[in-house]
mmCIF file with all atom_site columns, C-alpha atoms in Angstrom:
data_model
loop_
_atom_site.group_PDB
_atom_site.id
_atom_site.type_symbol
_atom_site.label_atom_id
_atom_site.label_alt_id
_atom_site.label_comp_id
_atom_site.label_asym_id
_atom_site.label_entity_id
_atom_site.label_seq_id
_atom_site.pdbx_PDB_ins_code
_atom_site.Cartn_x
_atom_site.Cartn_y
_atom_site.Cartn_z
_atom_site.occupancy
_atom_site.B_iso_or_equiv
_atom_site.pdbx_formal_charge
_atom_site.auth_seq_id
_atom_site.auth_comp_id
_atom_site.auth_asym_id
_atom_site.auth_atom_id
_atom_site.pdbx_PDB_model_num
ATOM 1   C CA . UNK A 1 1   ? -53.341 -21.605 17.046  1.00 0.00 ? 495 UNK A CA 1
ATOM 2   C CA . UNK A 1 2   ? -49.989 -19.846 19.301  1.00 0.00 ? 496 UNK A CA 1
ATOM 3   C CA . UNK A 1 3   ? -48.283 -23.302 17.637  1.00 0.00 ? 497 UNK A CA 1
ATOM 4   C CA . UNK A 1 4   ? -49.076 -23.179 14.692  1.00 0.00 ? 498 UNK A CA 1
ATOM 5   C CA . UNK A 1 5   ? -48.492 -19.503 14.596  1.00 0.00 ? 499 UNK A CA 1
ATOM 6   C CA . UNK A 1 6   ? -44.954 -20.003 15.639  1.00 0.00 ? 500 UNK A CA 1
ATOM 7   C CA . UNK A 1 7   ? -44.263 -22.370 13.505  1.00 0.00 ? 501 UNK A CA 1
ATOM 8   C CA . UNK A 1 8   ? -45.284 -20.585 10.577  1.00 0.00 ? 502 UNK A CA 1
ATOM 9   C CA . UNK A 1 9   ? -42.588 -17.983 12.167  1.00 0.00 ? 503 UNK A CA 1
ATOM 10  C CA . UNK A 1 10  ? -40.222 -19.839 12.262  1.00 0.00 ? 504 UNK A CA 1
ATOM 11  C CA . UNK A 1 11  ? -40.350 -21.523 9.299   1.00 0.00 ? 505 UNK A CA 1
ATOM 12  C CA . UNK A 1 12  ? -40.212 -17.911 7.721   1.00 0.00 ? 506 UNK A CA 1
ATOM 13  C CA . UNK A 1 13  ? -37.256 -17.162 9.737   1.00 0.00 ? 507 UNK A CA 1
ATOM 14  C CA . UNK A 1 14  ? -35.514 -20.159 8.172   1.00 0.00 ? 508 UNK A CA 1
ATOM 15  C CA . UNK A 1 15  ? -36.846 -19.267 4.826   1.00 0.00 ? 509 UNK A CA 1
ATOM 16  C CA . UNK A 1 16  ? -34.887 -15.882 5.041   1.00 0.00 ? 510 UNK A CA 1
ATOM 17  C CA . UNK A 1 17  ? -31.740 -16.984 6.667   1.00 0.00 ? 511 UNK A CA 1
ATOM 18  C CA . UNK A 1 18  ? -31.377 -19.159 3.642   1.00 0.00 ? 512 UNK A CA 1
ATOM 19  C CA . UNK A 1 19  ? -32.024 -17.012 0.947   1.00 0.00 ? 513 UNK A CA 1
ATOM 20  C CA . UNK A 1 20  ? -29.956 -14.426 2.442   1.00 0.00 ? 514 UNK A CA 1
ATOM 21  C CA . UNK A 1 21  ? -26.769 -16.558 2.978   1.00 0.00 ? 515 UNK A CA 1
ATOM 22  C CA . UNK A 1 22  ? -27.398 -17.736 -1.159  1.00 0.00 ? 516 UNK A CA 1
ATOM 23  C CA . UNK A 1 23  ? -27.253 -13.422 -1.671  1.00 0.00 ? 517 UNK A CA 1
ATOM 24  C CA . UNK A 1 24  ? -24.152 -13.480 -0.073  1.00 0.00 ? 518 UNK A CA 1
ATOM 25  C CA . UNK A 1 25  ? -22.669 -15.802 -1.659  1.00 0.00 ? 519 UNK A CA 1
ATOM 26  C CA . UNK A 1 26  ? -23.506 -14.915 -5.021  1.00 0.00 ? 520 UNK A CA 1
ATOM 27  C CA . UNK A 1 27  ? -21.731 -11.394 -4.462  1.00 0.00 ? 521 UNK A CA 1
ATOM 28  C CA . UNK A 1 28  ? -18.698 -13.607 -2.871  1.00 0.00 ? 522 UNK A CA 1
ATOM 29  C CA . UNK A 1 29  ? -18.513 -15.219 -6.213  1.00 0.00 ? 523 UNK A CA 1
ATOM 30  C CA . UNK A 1 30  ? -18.426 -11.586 -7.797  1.00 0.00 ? 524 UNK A CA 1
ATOM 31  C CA . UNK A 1 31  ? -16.284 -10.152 -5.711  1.00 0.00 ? 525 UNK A CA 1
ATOM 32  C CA . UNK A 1 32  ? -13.958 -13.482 -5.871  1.00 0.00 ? 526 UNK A CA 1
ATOM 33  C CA . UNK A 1 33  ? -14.127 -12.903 -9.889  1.00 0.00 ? 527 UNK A CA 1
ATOM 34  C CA . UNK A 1 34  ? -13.540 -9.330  -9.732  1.00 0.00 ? 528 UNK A CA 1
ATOM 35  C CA . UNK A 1 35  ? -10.366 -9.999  -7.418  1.00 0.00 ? 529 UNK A CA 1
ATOM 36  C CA . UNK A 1 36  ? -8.938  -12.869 -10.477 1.00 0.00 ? 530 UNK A CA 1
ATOM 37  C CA . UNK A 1 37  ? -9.212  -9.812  -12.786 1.00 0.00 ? 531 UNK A CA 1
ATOM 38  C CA . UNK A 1 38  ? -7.376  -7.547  -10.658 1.00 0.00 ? 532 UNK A CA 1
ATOM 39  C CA . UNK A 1 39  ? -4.474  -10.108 -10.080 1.00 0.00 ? 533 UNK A CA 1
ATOM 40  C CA . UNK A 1 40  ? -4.464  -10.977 -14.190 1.00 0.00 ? 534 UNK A CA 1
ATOM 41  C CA . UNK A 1 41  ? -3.913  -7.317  -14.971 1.00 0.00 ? 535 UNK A CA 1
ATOM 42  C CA . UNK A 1 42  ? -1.330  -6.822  -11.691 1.00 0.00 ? 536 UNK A CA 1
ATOM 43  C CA . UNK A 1 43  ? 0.707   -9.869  -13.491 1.00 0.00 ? 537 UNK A CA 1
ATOM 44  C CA . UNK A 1 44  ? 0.242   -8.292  -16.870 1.00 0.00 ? 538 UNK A CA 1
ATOM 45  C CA . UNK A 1 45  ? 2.012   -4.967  -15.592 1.00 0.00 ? 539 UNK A CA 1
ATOM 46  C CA . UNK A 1 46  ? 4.550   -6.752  -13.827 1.00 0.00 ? 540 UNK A CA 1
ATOM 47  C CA . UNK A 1 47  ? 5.016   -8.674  -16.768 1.00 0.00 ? 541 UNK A CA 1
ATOM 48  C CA . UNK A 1 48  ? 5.612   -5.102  -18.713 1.00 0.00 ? 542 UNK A CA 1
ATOM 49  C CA . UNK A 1 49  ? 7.501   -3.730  -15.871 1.00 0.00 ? 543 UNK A CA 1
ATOM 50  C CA . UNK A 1 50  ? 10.510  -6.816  -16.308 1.00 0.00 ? 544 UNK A CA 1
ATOM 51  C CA . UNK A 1 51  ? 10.235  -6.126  -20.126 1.00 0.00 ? 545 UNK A CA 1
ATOM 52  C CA . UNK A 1 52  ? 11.507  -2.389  -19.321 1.00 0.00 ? 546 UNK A CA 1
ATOM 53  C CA . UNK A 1 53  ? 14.008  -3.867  -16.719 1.00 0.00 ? 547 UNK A CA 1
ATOM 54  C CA . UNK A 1 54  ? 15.636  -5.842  -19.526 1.00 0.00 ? 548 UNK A CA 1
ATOM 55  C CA . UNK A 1 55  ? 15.586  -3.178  -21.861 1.00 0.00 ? 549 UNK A CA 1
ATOM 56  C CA . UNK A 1 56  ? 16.935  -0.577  -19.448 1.00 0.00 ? 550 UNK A CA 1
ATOM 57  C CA . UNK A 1 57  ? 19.661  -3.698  -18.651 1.00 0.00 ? 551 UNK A CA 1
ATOM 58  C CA . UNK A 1 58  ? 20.740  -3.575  -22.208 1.00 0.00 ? 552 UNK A CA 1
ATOM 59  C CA . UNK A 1 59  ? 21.413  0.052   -22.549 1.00 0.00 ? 553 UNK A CA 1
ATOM 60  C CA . UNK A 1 60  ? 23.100  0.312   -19.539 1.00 0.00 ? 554 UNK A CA 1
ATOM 61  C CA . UNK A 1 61  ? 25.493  -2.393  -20.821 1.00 0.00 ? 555 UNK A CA 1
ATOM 62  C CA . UNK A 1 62  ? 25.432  -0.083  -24.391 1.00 0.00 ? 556 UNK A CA 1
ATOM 63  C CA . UNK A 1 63  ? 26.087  2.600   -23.226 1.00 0.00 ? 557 UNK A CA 1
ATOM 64  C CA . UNK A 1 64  ? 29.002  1.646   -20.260 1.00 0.00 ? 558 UNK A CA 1
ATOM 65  C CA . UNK A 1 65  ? 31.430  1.788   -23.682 1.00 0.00 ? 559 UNK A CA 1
ATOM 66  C CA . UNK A 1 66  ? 30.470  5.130   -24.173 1.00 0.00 ? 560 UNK A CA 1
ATOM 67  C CA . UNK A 1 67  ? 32.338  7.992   -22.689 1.00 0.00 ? 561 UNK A CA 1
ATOM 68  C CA . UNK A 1 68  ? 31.759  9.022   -19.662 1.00 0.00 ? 562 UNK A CA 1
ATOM 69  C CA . UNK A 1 69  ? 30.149  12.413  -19.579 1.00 0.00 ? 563 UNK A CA 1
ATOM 70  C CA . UNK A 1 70  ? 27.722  10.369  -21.879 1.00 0.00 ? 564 UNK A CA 1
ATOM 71  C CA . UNK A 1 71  ? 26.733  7.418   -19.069 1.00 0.00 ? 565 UNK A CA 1
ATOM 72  C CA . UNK A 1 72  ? 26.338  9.462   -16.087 1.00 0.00 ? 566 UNK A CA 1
ATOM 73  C CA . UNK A 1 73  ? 23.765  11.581  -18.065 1.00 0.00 ? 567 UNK A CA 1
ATOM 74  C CA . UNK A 1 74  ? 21.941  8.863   -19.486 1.00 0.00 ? 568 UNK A CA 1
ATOM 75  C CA . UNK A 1 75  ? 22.020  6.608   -16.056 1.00 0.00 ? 569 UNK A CA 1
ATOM 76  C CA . UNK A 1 76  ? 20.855  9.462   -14.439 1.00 0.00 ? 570 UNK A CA 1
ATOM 77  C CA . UNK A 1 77  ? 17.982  9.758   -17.449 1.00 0.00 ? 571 UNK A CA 1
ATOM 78  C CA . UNK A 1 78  ? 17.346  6.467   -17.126 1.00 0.00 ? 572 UNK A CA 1
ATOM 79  C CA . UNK A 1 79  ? 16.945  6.229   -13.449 1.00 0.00 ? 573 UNK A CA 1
ATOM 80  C CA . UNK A 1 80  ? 14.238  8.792   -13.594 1.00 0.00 ? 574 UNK A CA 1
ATOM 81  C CA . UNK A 1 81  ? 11.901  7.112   -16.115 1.00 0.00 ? 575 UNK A CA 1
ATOM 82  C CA . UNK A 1 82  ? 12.509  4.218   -14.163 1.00 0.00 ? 576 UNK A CA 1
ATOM 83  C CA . UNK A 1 83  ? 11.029  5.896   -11.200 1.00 0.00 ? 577 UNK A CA 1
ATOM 84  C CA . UNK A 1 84  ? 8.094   7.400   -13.037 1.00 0.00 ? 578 UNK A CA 1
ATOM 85  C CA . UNK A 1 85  ? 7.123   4.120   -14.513 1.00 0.00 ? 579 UNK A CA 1
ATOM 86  C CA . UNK A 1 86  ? 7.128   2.399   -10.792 1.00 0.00 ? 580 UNK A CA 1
ATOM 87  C CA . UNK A 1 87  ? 5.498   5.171   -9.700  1.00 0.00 ? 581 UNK A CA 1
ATOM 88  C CA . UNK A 1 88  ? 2.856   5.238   -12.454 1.00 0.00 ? 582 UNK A CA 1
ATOM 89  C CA . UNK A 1 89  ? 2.408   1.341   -11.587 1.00 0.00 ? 583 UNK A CA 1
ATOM 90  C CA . UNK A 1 90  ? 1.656   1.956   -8.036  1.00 0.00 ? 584 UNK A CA 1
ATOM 91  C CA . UNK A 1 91  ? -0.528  4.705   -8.922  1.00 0.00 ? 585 UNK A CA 1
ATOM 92  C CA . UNK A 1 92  ? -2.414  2.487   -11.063 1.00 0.00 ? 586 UNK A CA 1
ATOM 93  C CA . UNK A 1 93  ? -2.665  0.218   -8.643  1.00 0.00 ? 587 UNK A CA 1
ATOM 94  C CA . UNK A 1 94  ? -4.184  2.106   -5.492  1.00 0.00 ? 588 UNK A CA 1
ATOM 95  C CA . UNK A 1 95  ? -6.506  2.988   -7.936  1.00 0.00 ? 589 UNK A CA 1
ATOM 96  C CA . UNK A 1 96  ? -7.664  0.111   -8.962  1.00 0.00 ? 590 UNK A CA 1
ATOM 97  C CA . UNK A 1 97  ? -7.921  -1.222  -5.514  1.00 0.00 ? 591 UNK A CA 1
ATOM 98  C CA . UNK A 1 98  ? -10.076 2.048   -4.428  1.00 0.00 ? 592 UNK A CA 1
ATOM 99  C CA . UNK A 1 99  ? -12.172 1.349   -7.308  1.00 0.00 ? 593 UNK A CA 1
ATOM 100 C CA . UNK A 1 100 ? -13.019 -2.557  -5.959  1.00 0.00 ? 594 UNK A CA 1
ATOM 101 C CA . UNK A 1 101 ? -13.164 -0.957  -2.468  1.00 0.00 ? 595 UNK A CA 1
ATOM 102 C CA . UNK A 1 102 ? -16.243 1.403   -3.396  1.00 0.00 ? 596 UNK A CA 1
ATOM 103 C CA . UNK A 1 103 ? -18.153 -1.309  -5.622  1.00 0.00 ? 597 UNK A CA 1
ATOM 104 C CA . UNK A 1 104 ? -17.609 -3.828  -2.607  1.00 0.00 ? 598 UNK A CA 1
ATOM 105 C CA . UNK A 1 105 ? -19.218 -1.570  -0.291  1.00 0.00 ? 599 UNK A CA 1
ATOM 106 C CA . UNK A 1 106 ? -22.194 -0.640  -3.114  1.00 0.00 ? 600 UNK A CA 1
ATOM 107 C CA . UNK A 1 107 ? -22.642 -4.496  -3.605  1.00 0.00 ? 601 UNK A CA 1
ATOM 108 C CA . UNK A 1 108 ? -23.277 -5.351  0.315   1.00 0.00 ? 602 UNK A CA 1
ATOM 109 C CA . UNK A 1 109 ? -25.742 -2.156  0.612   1.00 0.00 ? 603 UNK A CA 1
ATOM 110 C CA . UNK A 1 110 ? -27.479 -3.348  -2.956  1.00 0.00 ? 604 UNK A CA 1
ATOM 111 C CA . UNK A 1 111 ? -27.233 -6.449  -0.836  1.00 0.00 ? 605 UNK A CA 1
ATOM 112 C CA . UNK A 1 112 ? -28.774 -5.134  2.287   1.00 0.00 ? 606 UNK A CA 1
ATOM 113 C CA . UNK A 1 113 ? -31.271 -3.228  0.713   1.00 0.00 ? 607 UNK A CA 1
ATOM 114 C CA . UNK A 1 114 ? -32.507 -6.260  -1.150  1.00 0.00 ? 608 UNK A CA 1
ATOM 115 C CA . UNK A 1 115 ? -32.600 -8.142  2.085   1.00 0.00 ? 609 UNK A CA 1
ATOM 116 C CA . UNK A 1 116 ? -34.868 -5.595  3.719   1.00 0.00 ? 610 UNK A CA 1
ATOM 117 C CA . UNK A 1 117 ? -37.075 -5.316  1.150   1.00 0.00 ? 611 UNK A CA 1
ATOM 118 C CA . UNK A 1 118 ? -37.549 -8.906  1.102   1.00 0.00 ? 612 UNK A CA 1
ATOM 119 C CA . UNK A 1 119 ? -37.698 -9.227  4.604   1.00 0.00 ? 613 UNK A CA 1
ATOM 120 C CA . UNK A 1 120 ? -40.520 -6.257  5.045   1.00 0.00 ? 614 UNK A CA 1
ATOM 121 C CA . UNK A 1 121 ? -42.427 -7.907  2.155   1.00 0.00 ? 615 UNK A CA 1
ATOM 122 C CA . UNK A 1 122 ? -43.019 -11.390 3.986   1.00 0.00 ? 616 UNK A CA 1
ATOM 123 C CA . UNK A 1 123 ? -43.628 -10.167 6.936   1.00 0.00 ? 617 UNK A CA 1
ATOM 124 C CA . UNK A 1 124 ? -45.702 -7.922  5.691   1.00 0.00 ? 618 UNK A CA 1
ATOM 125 C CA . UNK A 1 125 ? -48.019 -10.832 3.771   1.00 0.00 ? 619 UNK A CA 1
ATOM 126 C CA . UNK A 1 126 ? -47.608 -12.951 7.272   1.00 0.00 ? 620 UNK A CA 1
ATOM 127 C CA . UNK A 1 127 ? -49.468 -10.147 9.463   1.00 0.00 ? 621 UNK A CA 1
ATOM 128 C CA . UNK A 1 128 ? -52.227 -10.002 6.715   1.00 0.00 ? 622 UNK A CA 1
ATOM 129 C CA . UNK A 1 129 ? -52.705 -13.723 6.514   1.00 0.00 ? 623 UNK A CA 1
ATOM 130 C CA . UNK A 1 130 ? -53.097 -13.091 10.756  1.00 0.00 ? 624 UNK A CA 1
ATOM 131 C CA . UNK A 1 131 ? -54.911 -10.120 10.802  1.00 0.00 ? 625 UNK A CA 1
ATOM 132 C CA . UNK A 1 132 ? -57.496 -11.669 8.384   1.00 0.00 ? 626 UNK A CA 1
ATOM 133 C CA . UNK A 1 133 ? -58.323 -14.121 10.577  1.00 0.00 ? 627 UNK A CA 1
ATOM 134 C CA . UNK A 1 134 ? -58.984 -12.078 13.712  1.00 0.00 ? 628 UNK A CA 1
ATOM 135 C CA . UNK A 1 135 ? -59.517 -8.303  11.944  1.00 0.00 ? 629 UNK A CA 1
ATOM 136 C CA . UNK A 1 136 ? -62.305 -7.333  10.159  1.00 0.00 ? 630 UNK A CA 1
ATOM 137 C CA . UNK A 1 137 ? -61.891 -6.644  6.351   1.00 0.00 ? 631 UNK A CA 1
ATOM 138 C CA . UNK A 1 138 ? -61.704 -2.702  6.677   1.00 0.00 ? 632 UNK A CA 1
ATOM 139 C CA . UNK A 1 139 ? -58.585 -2.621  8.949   1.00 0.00 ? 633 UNK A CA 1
ATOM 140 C CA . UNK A 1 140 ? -57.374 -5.393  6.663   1.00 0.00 ? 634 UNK A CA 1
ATOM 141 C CA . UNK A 1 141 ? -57.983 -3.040  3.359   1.00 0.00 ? 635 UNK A CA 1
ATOM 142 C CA . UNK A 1 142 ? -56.300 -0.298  5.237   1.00 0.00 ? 636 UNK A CA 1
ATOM 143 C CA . UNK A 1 143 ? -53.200 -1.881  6.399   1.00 0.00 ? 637 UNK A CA 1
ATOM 144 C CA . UNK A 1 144 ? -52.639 -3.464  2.960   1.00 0.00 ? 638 UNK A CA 1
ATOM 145 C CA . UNK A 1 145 ? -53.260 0.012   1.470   1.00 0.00 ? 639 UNK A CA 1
ATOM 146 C CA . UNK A 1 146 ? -50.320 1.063   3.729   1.00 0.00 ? 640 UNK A CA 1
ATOM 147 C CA . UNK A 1 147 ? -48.083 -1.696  3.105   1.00 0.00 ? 641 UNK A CA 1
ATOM 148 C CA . UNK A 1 148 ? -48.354 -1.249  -0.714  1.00 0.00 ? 642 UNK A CA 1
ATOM 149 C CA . UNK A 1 149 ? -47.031 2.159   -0.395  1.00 0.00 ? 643 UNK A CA 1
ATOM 150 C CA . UNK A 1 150 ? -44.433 1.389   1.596   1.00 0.00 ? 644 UNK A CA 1
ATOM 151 C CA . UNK A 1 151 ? -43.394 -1.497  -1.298  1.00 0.00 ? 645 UNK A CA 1
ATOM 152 C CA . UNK A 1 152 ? -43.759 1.394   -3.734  1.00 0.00 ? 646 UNK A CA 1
ATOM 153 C CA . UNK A 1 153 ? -41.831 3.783   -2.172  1.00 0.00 ? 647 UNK A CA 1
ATOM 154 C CA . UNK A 1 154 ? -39.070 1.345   -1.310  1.00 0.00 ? 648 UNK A CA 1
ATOM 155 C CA . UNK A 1 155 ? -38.896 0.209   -4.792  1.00 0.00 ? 649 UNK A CA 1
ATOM 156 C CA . UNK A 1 156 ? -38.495 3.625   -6.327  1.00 0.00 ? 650 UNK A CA 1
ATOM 157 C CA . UNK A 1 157 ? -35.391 3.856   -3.583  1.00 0.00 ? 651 UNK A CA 1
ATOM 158 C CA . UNK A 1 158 ? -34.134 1.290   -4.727  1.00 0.00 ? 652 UNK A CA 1
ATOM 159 C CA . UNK A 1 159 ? -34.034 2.227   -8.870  1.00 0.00 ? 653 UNK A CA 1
ATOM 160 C CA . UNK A 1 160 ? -33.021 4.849   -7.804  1.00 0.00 ? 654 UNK A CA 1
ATOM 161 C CA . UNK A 1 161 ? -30.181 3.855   -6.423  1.00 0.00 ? 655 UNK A CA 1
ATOM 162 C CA . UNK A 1 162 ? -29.228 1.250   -8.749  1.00 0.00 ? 656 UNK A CA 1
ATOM 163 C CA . UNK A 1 163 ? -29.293 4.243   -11.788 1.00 0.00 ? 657 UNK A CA 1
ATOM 164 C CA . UNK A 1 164 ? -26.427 6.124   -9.297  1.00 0.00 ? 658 UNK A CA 1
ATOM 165 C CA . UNK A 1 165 ? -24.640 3.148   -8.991  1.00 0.00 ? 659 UNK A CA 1
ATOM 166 C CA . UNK A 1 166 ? -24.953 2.476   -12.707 1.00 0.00 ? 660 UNK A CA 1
ATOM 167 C CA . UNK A 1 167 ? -23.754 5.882   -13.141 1.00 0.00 ? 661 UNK A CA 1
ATOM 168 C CA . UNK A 1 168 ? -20.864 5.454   -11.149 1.00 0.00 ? 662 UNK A CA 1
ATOM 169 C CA . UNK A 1 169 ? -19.747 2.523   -12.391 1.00 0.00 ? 663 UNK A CA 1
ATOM 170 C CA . UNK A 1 170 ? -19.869 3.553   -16.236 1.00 0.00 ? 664 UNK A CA 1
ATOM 171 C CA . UNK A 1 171 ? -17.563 6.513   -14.354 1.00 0.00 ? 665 UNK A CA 1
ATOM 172 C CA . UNK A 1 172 ? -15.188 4.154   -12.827 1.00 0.00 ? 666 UNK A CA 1
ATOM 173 C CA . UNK A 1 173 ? -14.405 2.525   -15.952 1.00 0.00 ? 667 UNK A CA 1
ATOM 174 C CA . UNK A 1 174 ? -13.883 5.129   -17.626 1.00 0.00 ? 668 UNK A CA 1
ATOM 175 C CA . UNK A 1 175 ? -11.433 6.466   -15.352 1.00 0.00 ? 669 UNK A CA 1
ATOM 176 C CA . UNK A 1 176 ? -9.570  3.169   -15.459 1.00 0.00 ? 670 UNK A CA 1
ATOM 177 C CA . UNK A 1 177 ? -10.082 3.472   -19.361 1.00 0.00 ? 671 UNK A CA 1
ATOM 178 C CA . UNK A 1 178 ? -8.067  6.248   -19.153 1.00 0.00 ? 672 UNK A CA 1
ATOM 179 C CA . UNK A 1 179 ? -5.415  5.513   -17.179 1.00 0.00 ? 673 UNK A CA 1
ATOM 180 C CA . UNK A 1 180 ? -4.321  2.373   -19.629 1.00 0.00 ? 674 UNK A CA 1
ATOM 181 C CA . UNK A 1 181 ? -4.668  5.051   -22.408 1.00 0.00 ? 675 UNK A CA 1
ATOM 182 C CA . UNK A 1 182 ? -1.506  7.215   -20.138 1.00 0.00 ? 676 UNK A CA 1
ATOM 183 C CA . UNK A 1 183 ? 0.292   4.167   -19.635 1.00 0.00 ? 677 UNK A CA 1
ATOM 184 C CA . UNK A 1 184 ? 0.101   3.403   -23.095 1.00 0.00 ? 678 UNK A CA 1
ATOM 185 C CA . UNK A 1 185 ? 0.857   6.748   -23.926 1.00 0.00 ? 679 UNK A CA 1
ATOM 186 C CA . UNK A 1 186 ? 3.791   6.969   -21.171 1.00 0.00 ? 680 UNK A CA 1
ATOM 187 C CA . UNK A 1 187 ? 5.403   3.923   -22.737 1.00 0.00 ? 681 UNK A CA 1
ATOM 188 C CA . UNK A 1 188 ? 5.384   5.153   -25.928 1.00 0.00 ? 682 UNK A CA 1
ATOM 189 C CA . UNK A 1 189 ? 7.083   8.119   -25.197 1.00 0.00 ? 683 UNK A CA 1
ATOM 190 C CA . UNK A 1 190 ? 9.604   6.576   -22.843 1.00 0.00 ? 684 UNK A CA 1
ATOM 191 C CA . UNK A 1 191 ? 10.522  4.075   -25.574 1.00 0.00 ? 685 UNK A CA 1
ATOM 192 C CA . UNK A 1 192 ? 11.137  7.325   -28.119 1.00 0.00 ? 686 UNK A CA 1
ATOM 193 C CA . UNK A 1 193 ? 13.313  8.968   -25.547 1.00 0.00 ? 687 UNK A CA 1
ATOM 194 C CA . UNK A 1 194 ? 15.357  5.782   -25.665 1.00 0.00 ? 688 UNK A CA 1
ATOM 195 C CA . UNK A 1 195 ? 15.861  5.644   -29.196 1.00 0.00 ? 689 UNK A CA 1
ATOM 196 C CA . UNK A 1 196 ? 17.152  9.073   -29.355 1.00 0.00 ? 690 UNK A CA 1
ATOM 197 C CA . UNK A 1 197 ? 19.481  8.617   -26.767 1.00 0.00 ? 691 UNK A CA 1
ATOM 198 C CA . UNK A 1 198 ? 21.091  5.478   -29.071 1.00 0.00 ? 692 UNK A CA 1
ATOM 199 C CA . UNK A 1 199 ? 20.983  7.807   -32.089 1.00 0.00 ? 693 UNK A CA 1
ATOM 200 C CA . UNK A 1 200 ? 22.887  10.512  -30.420 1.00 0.00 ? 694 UNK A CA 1
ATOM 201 C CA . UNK A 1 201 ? 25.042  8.196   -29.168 1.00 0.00 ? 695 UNK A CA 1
ATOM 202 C CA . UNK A 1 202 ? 25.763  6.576   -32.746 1.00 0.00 ? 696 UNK A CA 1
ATOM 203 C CA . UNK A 1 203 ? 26.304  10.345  -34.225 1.00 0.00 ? 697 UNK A CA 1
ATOM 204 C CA . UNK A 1 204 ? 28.373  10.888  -31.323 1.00 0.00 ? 698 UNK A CA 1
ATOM 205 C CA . UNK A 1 205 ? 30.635  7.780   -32.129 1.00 0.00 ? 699 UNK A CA 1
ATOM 206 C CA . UNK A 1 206 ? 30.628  7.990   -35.813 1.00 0.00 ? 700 UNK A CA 1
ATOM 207 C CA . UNK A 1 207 ? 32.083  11.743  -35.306 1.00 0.00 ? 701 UNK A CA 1
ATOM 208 C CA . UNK A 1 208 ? 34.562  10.440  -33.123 1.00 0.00 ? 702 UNK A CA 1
ATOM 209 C CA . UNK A 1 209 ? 35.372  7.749   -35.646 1.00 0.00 ? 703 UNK A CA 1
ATOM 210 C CA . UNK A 1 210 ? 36.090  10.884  -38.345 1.00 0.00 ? 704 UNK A CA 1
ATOM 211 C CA . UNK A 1 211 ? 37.943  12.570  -36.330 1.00 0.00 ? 705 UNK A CA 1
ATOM 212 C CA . UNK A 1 212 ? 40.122  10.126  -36.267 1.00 0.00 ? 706 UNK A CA 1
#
């Protein structure tokens, strides 16, 4: 009976190892998926961030035929947006690396939490398969009674904490909702302020022109 005892045990054991290494490696995948994401939309703003370096190439060139007074000013202008739009990219970035931090960390507790839930349930049903043998049916009844609760009251943890996570995550995206939406926004705007600098500097030539 110790034997075959044990070996029920340990093939138990084995039975959880398994399925918890499979757990893992489904959130790996996840997590591996979520990172591909993250890199697509890091190329995408570096992508947009050249785009603005070759546009902010061609007015410098424009506006290096322009008079003086008129370049230093609008280098200077320049220069600035350029620095809020780096900034705004590393902005968006930490962000979006805090954001894959926390759901990392709420996927391996999800994770863990699964695991011991598991765990306490077969252990659980291999101490009453035991216990039946030896115990009589009342202590059986009771200890069941006991373990159900136990089940219940893990499983209302756990929905619990699944509808905060939930929660959370319909608040993270929308965060990250909203910062495209000021990018967006921020390059709009940035774009307008460069196309009234070329008007004013077209009035400001074509006055010079009648002057002369």
């Amino acid at each position: 009976n110790a034997v075959i005892l044990l070996t029920f045990q340990a093939n138990i054991m084995t039975e959880l190892k398994n399925w918890k290494l499979n757990l893992i490696q489904h959130h790996k995948l996840q997590m591996r998926q979520e990172k591909e994401k993250h890199a697509a939309q890091v190329k995408q703003l570096q992508n947009e961030m050249e785009n603005q370096k070759e546009l902010l190439h061609t007015y410098e060139i424009s506006i290096s035929r322009k008079d003086e007074v008129v370049i230093t000013t609008l280098t200077k202008s320049l220069e600035k947006q350029r620095e809020r739009v780096e900034l705004m990219r590393k902005f968006t970035q930490w962000r979006i690396q805090r954001i894959k931090s926390k759901q990392e960390q709420y996927a391996n507790k999800i994770a863990d939490r699964q695991f011991r839930t598991a765990l306490m349930k077969k252990v659980w049903a291999a101490w009453r398969s035991v216990c039946e043998v030896k115990w009589k049916e009342k202590v059986a009844r009771a200890c069941q009674l006991r373990a159900e609760d136990v089940c219940v009251q893990l499983t209302n943890d756990y929905e619990t904490r699944i509808a905060e996570l939930t929660a959370t995550l319909e608040q993270t995206k929308a965060e990250i909702l909203r910062l495209h939406n000021e990018r967006d926004q921020y390059e709009d705007s940035m774009k307008k302020a460069f196309m009234r600098g070329v008007c004013a500097l077209n009035l400001e030539a074509m006055t010079m022109f009648q002057c002369k």
